[in-house]
Amino acid sequence: MSSFRRDYISRPIFALAKKAMPAMSDTEREALEAGDVWWDADLFTGDPDWAKLLAYPQATLTAEEHAFLEGPVNELCAMLDDWKISWELRDLPPEAWDFIKKHRFFGMIIPKEFGGLGFSPYAHSEVVRKISTRSLAAAVTVMVPNSLGPGELLMRFGTKEQQQQWLPRLAEGSEIPCFGLTSPEAGSDAASMIDTGVICRGNFEGREVLGLRLNWHKRYITLGPVATVLGLAFKALDPDHLLGQEEDLGITAALIPTHLPGIDIGRRHLPSMQVFQNGPNWGRDVFIPLDFIIGGKERIGQGWKMLVSALAAGRGISLPSLSAAAAAFCARTTGAYARVRKQFGIPIGKFEGIEEPLARIAGTAYLLDAARRLTCAALNQGHHPSVISGIMKLHATERMRIAVNDAFDVHSGKAIIDGPQNYMGALYRAVPIGITVEGANILSRNLIVFGQGAFRSHPYLLEEITAIADPNGLDAFDRAFWKHVGHSIKTLFRAWGRSWTGGLFAPAPDAGRAKPFYRQLSRFAAAFALAADMAFLTMGGALKRREMLSARFGDILSELYLLSAALKRWEDEGRQEADFPALEWCVETGCKTIQTRFAEIFANLPNRFVATMLRLVLQPLGARDTGPTDENVHQCAQIILEPSAARERLTAGLFHIDDDRGLARLEKAFALVAAADGIDRSMRAARIKDSREAVKQGVISASDGERIRAAEEAVSKVIEVDDFAPDELSEINLKSISREEMFAREVRAAS
Ligand SMILES: Cc1cc2nc3c(=O)[nH]c(=O)nc-3n(C[C@H](O)[C@H](O)[C@H](O)COP(=O)(O)OP(=O)(O)OC[C@H]3O[C@@H](n4cnc5c(N)ncnc54)[C@H](O)[C@@H]3O)c2cc1C
């Protein structure tokens, strides 16, 4: 029977699939093979095992990591003055650079045996998160060597000698690394770079050796201007066949000391007025021996694979940590500001119109931190889930953008006017950077999350594709294909049943009030698995080019992942009742998005018969989720409008210092206003606005009158904004400050 099936049914399908399947480039294949799968694969089965999700160990810190956060991280934060850094120094102060190096911030992920701190991904994330709430320039400076950079590449692919040579120096900061991939011609399509390394003989340190003659022009390279060692991606060519028959050897990564002749490095870009070191660099006929290639000669041509697999981990940590911190920061500050700022005689946070963005900020903060923790838990366990990392990079930065915009709207003029009192401006300017780097978001949404994720996380697709690409793959194809068919039939009935009953009987663990949320996710996971299968079946490789459709599938998969994380957080934190409105807001908002995306998919799938059948099976009554109720929005906003344990949980791990600057003033005013709430109410009931009058009339006590006045004074300090004398803002003045500082630094350096 099985050979009959193979020869008479599978064989023609195999032949058809071979014709229909577009050829896969090496870079595409390498991107697909990079990293691994995790909870994304469970979601893709259409029947996620919730018990498995809830059993994943939470990400936690060791005592040593905790001490580092409370010690050196707090000390570093205290020495950072973001206004001065951005507008006067245009760089971190020299003492901060020294401190960062001395305390091995650059070596957080480098193992202890090489002199690094050997921290877990979660600890790395917590450090970046805290620093970013004080200075983004400092956070990016610390983050880059610990994410995609020479350190990660050396640890995973470097030779023993390279690890011994470089890792201790990178850990102690005596070498500053950067990684150069992007060039003017090659941005998102980095593999199309025209930077080359030609295999040739050359003279290096007095010896004639086999090596590479490099020519490149890179730009946007973070830490580039101060880097002492450049990780460089280029195309290796062997026109004289010094290594073998092949001429085009492929993308290769090497480590290049930046003092070598022919290298021009040091000029700076100014990315959105963020002053972390970033700039272009060039190399003209730079000669390096072959053993400068990361991993040695054997790794020539494997650079792309190495980079993509390093990105699979890095993308899940750095930018999601910054973004989760930004959302939490917005929640803490915007809630407090909306509480202390009055218009029309009442705190603006009491207006329904303001509650809506406040709830969005609070919900986003809850969701992003939940997803950050879950992803760190996967990384802590040694996974490199590439699809999840893509989801995290894309959605964390997108949702940070929403939270920051909302925070700006609520703060209004207070956030717009720049100066030392402004705690929001730098964040706003930094948002587009997060959106653009490590896979620009439009590309990530339309091409990466589902376009690559589908093959990676689907239970059978990768097996089928691999079999199709193999000329002798019929047997493997036959096995995978029929398992796939069986799976699809099961999924059809599962999705149909769950959709027509509104998920009422879909699987859910015993999760208290959150149980119905699991049912909804079980329902949508089944619907997603069925719709995705039908899209593959009817569109095949063309689905990749239909980016808008692919993006919608990606959005559904992303929502399923993010909402799983929110549910796990609620469970892990002991089902905190006070946090339930935030969880509910996340789930209701996510379900609305999922339903809308399904409706958009059914409206646009090219095969209209399949689209109509899918709509009938999965959404017979249309997209009916309307998002959070007004009551839920109100309750969710309340979490950040009052001091409470829920507010502290939502905004834990941010840096605080009492420096009488904008943020410290806000914290103080918020505490005083909240404490004076009852007194305020008595005055309102007696229709008296002036506290002195209220004391005189005996409505409030003298001490209460003083508390009211202290709160009013604190609030008036919060609503202050900066102003400048015209010459303080002149270009000349800014330049002269910068020049003086430069001069001082040169003097310091010389001595
Ligand atoms: C501040 C900063 C720091 C950086 N640091 C580094 C670094 O340290 N090292 C390094 O190598 N690089 C770095 N980069 C480069 C960064 O990774 C690139 O900017 C990014 O890859 C995008 O390239 P691009 O800016 O040229 O945009 P383009 O590639 O020109 O893209 C423009 C737009 O087209 C979209 N797009 C492109 N292709 C598609 C597609 N197929 N489908 C849909 N949309 C698509 C993109 O999403 C984007 O919105 C940095 C960039 C910045 C701004």
PDB file of C-alpha atoms in Angstrom, residues 16 97 332 361 635 666 737:
ATOM      1  CA  LEU A  16       4.298  19.186  -9.391  1.00  0.00           C
ATOM      2  CA  TRP A  97      33.506  54.993  29.418  1.00  0.00           C
ATOM      3  CA  ARG A 332       5.206  55.170  35.138  1.00  0.00           C
ATOM      4  CA  ILE A 361       0.399  52.328  27.622  1.00  0.00           C
ATOM      5  CA  GLN A 635      -9.684  49.869  35.140  1.00  0.00           C
ATOM      6  CA  LEU A 666       7.491  63.902  39.005  1.00  0.00           C
ATOM      7  CA  ILE A 737      30.993  73.567  24.357  1.00  0.00           C
TER       8      ILE A 737
END
